[in-house]
XYZ file of C-alpha atoms in Angstrom:
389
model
C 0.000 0.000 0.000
C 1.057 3.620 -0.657
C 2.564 5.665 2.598
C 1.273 8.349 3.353
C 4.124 11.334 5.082
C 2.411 13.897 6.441
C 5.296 17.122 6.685
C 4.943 19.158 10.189
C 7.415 21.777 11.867
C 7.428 25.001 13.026
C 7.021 28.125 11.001
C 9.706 28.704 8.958
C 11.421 25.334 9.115
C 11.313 24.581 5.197
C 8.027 22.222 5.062
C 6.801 23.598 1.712
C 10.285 23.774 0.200
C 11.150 20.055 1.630
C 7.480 19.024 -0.096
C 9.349 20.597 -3.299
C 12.375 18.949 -3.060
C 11.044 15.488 -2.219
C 7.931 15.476 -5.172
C 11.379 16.402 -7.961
C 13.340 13.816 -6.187
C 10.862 11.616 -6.353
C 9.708 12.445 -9.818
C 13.468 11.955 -10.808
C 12.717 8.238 -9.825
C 9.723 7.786 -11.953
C 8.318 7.786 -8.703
C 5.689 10.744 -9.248
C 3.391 11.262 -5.629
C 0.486 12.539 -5.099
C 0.668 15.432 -2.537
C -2.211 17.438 -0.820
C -1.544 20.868 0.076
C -3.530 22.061 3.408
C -2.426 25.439 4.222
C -5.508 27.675 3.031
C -3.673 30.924 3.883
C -0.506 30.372 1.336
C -0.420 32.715 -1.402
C 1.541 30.425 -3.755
C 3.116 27.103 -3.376
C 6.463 25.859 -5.671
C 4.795 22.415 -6.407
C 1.686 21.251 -8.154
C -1.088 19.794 -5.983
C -3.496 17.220 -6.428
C -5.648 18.466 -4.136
C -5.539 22.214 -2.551
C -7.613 23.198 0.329
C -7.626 26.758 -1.073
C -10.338 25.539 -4.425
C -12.859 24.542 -2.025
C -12.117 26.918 0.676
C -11.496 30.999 0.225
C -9.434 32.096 3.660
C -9.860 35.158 3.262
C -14.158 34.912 2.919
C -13.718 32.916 6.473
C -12.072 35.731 7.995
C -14.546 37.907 7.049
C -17.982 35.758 7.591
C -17.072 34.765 10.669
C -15.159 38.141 12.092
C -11.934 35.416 12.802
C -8.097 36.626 12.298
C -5.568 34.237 11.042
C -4.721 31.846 12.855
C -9.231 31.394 13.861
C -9.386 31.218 10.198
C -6.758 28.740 9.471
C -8.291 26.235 12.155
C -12.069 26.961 10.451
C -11.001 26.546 7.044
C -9.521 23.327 8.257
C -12.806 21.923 10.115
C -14.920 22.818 7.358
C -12.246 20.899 4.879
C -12.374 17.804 7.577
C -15.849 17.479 6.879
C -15.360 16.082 3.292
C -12.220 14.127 4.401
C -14.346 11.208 3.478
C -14.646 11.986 -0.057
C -10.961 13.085 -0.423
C -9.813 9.460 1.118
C -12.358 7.844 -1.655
C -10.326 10.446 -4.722
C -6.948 9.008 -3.370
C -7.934 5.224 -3.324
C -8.784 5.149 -6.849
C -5.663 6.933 -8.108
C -2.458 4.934 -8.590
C 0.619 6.399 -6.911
C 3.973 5.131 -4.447
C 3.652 8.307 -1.598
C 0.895 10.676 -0.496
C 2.739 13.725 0.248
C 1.050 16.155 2.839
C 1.901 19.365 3.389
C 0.269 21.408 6.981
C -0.177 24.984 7.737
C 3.231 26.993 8.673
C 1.039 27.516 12.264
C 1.904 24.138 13.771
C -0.775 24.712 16.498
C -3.277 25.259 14.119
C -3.015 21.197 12.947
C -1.612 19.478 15.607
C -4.214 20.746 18.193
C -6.903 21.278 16.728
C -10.052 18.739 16.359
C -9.963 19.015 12.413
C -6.206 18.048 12.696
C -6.517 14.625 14.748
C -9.628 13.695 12.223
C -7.079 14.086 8.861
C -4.746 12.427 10.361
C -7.022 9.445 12.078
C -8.297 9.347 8.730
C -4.984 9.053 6.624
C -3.711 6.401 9.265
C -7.048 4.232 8.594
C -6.526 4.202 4.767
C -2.846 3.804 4.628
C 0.287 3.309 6.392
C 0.848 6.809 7.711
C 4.358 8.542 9.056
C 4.907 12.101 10.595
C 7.960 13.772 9.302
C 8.314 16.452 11.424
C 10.609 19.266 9.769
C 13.250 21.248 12.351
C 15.430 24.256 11.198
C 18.677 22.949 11.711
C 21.089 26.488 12.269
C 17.998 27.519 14.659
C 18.687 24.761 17.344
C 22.683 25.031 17.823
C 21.223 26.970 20.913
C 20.374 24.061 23.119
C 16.992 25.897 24.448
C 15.799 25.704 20.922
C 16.922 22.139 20.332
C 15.067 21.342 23.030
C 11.976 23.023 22.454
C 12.193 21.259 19.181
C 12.237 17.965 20.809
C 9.800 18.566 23.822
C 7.218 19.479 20.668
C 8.443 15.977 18.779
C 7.757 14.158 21.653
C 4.025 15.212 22.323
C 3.519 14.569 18.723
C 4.326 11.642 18.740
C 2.364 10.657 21.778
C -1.032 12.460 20.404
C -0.918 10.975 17.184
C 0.780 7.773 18.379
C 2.041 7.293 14.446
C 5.588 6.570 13.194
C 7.757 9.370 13.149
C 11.119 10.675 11.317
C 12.958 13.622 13.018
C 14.551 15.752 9.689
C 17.303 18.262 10.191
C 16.446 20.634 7.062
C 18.885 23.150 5.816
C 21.989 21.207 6.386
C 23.443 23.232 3.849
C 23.734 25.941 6.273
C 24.927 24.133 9.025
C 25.660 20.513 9.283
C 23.361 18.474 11.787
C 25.794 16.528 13.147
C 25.951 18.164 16.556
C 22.208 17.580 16.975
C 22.527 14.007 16.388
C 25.496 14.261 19.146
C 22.956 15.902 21.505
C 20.543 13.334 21.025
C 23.174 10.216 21.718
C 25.900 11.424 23.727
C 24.123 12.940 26.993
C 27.235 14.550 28.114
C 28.405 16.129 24.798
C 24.824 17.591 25.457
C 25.994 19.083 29.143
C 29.167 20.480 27.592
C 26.840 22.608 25.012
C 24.960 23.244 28.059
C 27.773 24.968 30.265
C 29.296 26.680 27.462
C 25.786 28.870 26.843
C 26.253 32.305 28.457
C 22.433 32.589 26.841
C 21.259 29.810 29.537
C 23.870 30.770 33.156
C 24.804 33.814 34.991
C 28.720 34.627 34.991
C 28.553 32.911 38.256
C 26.536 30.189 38.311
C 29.099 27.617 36.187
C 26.530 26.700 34.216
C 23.874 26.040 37.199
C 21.158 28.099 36.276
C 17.424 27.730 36.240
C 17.232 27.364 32.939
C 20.070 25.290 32.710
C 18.601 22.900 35.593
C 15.415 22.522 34.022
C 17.038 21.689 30.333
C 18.957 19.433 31.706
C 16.363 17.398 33.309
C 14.324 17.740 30.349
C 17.260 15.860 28.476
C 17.805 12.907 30.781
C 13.635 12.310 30.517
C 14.251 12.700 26.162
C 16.730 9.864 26.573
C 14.520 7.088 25.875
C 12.324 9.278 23.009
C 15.196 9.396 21.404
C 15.858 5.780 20.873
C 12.606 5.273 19.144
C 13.231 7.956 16.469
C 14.691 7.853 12.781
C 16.971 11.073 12.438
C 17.840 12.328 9.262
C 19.885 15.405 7.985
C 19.134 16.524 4.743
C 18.888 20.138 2.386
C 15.248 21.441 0.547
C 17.665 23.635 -1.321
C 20.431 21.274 -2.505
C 18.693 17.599 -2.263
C 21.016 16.088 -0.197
C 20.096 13.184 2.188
C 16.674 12.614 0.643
C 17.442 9.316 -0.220
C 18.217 8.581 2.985
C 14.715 10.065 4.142
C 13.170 7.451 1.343
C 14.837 4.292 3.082
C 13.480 6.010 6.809
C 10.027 5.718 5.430
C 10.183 2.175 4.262
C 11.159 1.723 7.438
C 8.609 3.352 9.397
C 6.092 1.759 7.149
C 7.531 -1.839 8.240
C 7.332 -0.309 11.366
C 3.433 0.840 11.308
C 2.739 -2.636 9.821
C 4.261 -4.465 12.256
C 3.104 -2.820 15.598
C 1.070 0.690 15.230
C -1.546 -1.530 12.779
C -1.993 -3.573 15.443
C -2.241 -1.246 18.130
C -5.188 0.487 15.928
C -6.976 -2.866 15.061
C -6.541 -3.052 18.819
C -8.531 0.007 19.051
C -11.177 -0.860 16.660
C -11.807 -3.419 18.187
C -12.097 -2.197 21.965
C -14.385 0.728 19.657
C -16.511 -2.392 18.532
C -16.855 -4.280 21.957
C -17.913 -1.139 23.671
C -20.648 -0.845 21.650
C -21.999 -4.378 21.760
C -21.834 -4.020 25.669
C -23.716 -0.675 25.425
C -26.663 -1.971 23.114
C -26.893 -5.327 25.103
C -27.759 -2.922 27.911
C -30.363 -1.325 26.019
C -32.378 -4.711 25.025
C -32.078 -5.473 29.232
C -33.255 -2.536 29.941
C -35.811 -3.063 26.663
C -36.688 -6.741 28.614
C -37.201 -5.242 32.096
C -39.700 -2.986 30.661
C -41.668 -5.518 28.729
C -41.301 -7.987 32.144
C -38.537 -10.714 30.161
C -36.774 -12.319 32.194
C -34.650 -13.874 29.169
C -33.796 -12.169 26.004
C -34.647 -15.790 24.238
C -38.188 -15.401 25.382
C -38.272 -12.757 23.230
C -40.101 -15.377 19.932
C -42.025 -16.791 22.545
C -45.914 -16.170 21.529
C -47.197 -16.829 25.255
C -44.960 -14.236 27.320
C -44.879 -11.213 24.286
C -47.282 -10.970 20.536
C -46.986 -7.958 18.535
C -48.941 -7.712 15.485
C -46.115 -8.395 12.619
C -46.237 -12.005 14.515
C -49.589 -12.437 14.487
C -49.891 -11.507 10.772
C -47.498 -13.998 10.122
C -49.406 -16.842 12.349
C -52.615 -15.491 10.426
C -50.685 -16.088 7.204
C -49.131 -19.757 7.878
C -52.534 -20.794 9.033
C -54.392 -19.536 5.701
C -52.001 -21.275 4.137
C -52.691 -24.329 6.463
C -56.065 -24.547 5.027
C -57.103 -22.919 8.425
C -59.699 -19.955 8.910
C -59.264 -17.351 11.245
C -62.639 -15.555 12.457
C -61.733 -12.095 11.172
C -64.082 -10.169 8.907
C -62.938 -9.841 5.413
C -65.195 -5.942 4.872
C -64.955 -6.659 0.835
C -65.961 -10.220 0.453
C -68.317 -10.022 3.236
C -72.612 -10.559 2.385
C -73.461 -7.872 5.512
C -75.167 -5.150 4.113
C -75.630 -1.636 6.200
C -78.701 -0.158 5.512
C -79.790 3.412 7.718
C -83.538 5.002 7.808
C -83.899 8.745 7.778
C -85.774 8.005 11.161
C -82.183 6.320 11.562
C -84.618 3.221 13.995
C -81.864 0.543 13.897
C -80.341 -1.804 11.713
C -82.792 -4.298 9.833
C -82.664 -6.384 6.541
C -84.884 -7.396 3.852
C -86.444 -10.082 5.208
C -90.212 -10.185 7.198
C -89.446 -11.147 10.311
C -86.519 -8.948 10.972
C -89.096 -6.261 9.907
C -91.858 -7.160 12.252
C -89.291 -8.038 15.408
C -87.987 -4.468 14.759
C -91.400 -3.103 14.573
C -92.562 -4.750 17.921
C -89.787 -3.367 19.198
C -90.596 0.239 17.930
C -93.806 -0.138 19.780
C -92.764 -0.959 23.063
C -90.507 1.683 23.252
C -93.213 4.566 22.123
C -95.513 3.210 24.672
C -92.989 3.014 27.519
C -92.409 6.781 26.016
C -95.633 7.505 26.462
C -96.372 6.571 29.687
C -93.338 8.295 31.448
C -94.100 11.816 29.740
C -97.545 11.545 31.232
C -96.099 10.427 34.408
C -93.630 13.712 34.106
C -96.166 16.198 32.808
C -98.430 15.332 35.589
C -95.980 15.778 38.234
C -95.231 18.974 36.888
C -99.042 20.407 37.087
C -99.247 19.390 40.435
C -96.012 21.803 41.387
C -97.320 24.165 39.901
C -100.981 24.256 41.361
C -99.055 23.824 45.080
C -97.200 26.876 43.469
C -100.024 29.374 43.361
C -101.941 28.173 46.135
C -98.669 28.816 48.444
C -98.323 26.216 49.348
């Protein structure tokens, strides 16, 4: 499967012009990758892209809708681009290519922290075997404060997106990374740098500064991240050392194959048991209500019948040869017949008409006899009435 290297580093570190360099080097190789650019503020960018978060998405009409500045804006455009990260994964599965090349927003913050950033890359890491190359500015970190700011920012990184990662020293061709790579293996070549920073101790102090303390301790703790990492030293401007990047990401991808696929799968899975547990508490909850006691009860016709079973009962039987005692209303001979004096229901035939007719009778005469009953009663109250009585 193709890799997917998604470029991050701080602002200024060379992402975009490594992203340059590595599509020609890899284009030199008949290699040619497909590479997504999503950094919605960038004016121009010195590659072609297969997909640009600036034609769906106008940075500047965010700003301005919703009254954001730029780094609000950068973080919008990149939710509402997260919300069609579905679509963009089905695009890249039905091209043909070696490397998905992804280039982030100079404002590292912006991706790495944000909810929209975690969803791309969750996504990515799904789909395909996914490494972080995270870019550092080589001549910036000979101070050892920066170096380890740098690696402090590596590490959490790492441990939030819990992918593969290379470590890649850009613009070697100003300076060369070997002293980094010293810092990171030899702990005391590391405390050497340390003393000899006037930046970090007081005239004084020999080197025993706060700041010196704390960077210190923040470099024993590194000591194991370090082990875990590929470092590599290469140049955006010249093109040295990217083959040496290529063979890191092989690696990695063995790497993601062989234990980060099944720590995800592990996931997934833990994902998938939780919500078996959670619905099998619904239907018991579900059973209490209806008064089961066992969910196989559930088909039994004597505790529980809805109608869809007994439709179907009503339907095996009719095929049975049984007959059920429901009224068909179409096939049925009952006819419904009303009076205007609306007197009941009768038929056609004689002796429904004289049994309703008797019945007619009795009822006027019982009417009869109570209203003269009533009316009589009622001249007598009102003969006691006058009289004063």
């Amino acid at each position: 499967m193709p890799a997917t290297i998604i470029c991050i580093g701080m602002a200024g570190s060379g992402k975009t012009t490594f992203v340059q360099r590595l599509n020609s080097h890899l284009h030199q190789k008949k290699l040619p990758p497909y590479i997504i650019n999503l950094d919605p503020a960038v004016l121009k960018v010195p590659f072609g892209c297969n997909i640009d978060i600036r034609d769906s998405i106008n940075y500047k009409k965010v700003m301005e809708n919703y009254n954001l500045g730029p780094n609000g804006a950068i973080v919008t455009s990149l939710n509402l681009f997260s919300t069609k990260i579905d679509q963009v994964l089905n695009i890249i599965k039905k091209r043909d290519f070696t490397n998905c090349i992804v280039d982030t927003p100079g404002q590292i913050e912006c991706f790495v922290w944000s909810a929209s950033g975690s969803i791309i890359t969750e996504a990515f890491a799904t789909e395909f075997p996914t490494v972080i190359a995270y870019i550092i500015d080589t001549p910036r970190s000979s101070n050892p404060s920066t170096f380890m700011s740098n690696m402090l920012y590596a590490c959490s990184i790492l441990y939030k997106t819990k992918l593969p990662m290379i470590v890649v020293f850009n613009k070697t061709d100003i300076r060369d990374a070997k002293f980094a790579k010293d810092w990171m293996t030899d702990f005391e070549s590391f405390q050497d740098s340390l003393k000899n920073n006037t930046e970090l101790n007081d005239e004084t102090s020999n080197g025993s500064g706060y700041m010196a303390s704390l960077i210190n301790s923040m470099s024993l703790m590194l000591e194991e991240f370090y082990s875990t990492l590929d470092v590599v030293s290469c140049s955006a401007f010249t093109g040295e050392g990217f083959d040496d990047f290529l063979n890191a990401v092989d690696n990695k991808v063995d790497e993601y194959n062989e234990f980060y696929q099944k720590e995800r799968d592990r996931i997934i899975l833990e994902k998938k048991e939780k919500e078996k547990k959670e619905k099998d508490k619904q239907l018991t909850h579900l059973m209490k209500d209806l008064g089961i006691k066992d969910k196989n009860n559930l088909q039994n016709k004597d505790d529980i019948d809805v109608l869809s079973d007994i439709e179907d009962e009503i339907e095996r039987d009719e095929k049975a040869g049984y007959e059920h005692g429901l009224i068909d209303l179409e096939s049925s001979e009952r006819e419904y017949t009303f009076q205007e004096d609306r007197n009941g229901e009768i038929k056609d035939d004689s002796n429904a008409s004289d049994v309703a007719k008797n019945i007619q009778d009795r009822y006027q005469q019982a009417f009869e006899s109570t209203a003269k009953v009533a009316s009589s009663s009622v001249a007598e109250d009102i003969a006691k009435y006058i009289k004063g009585e």
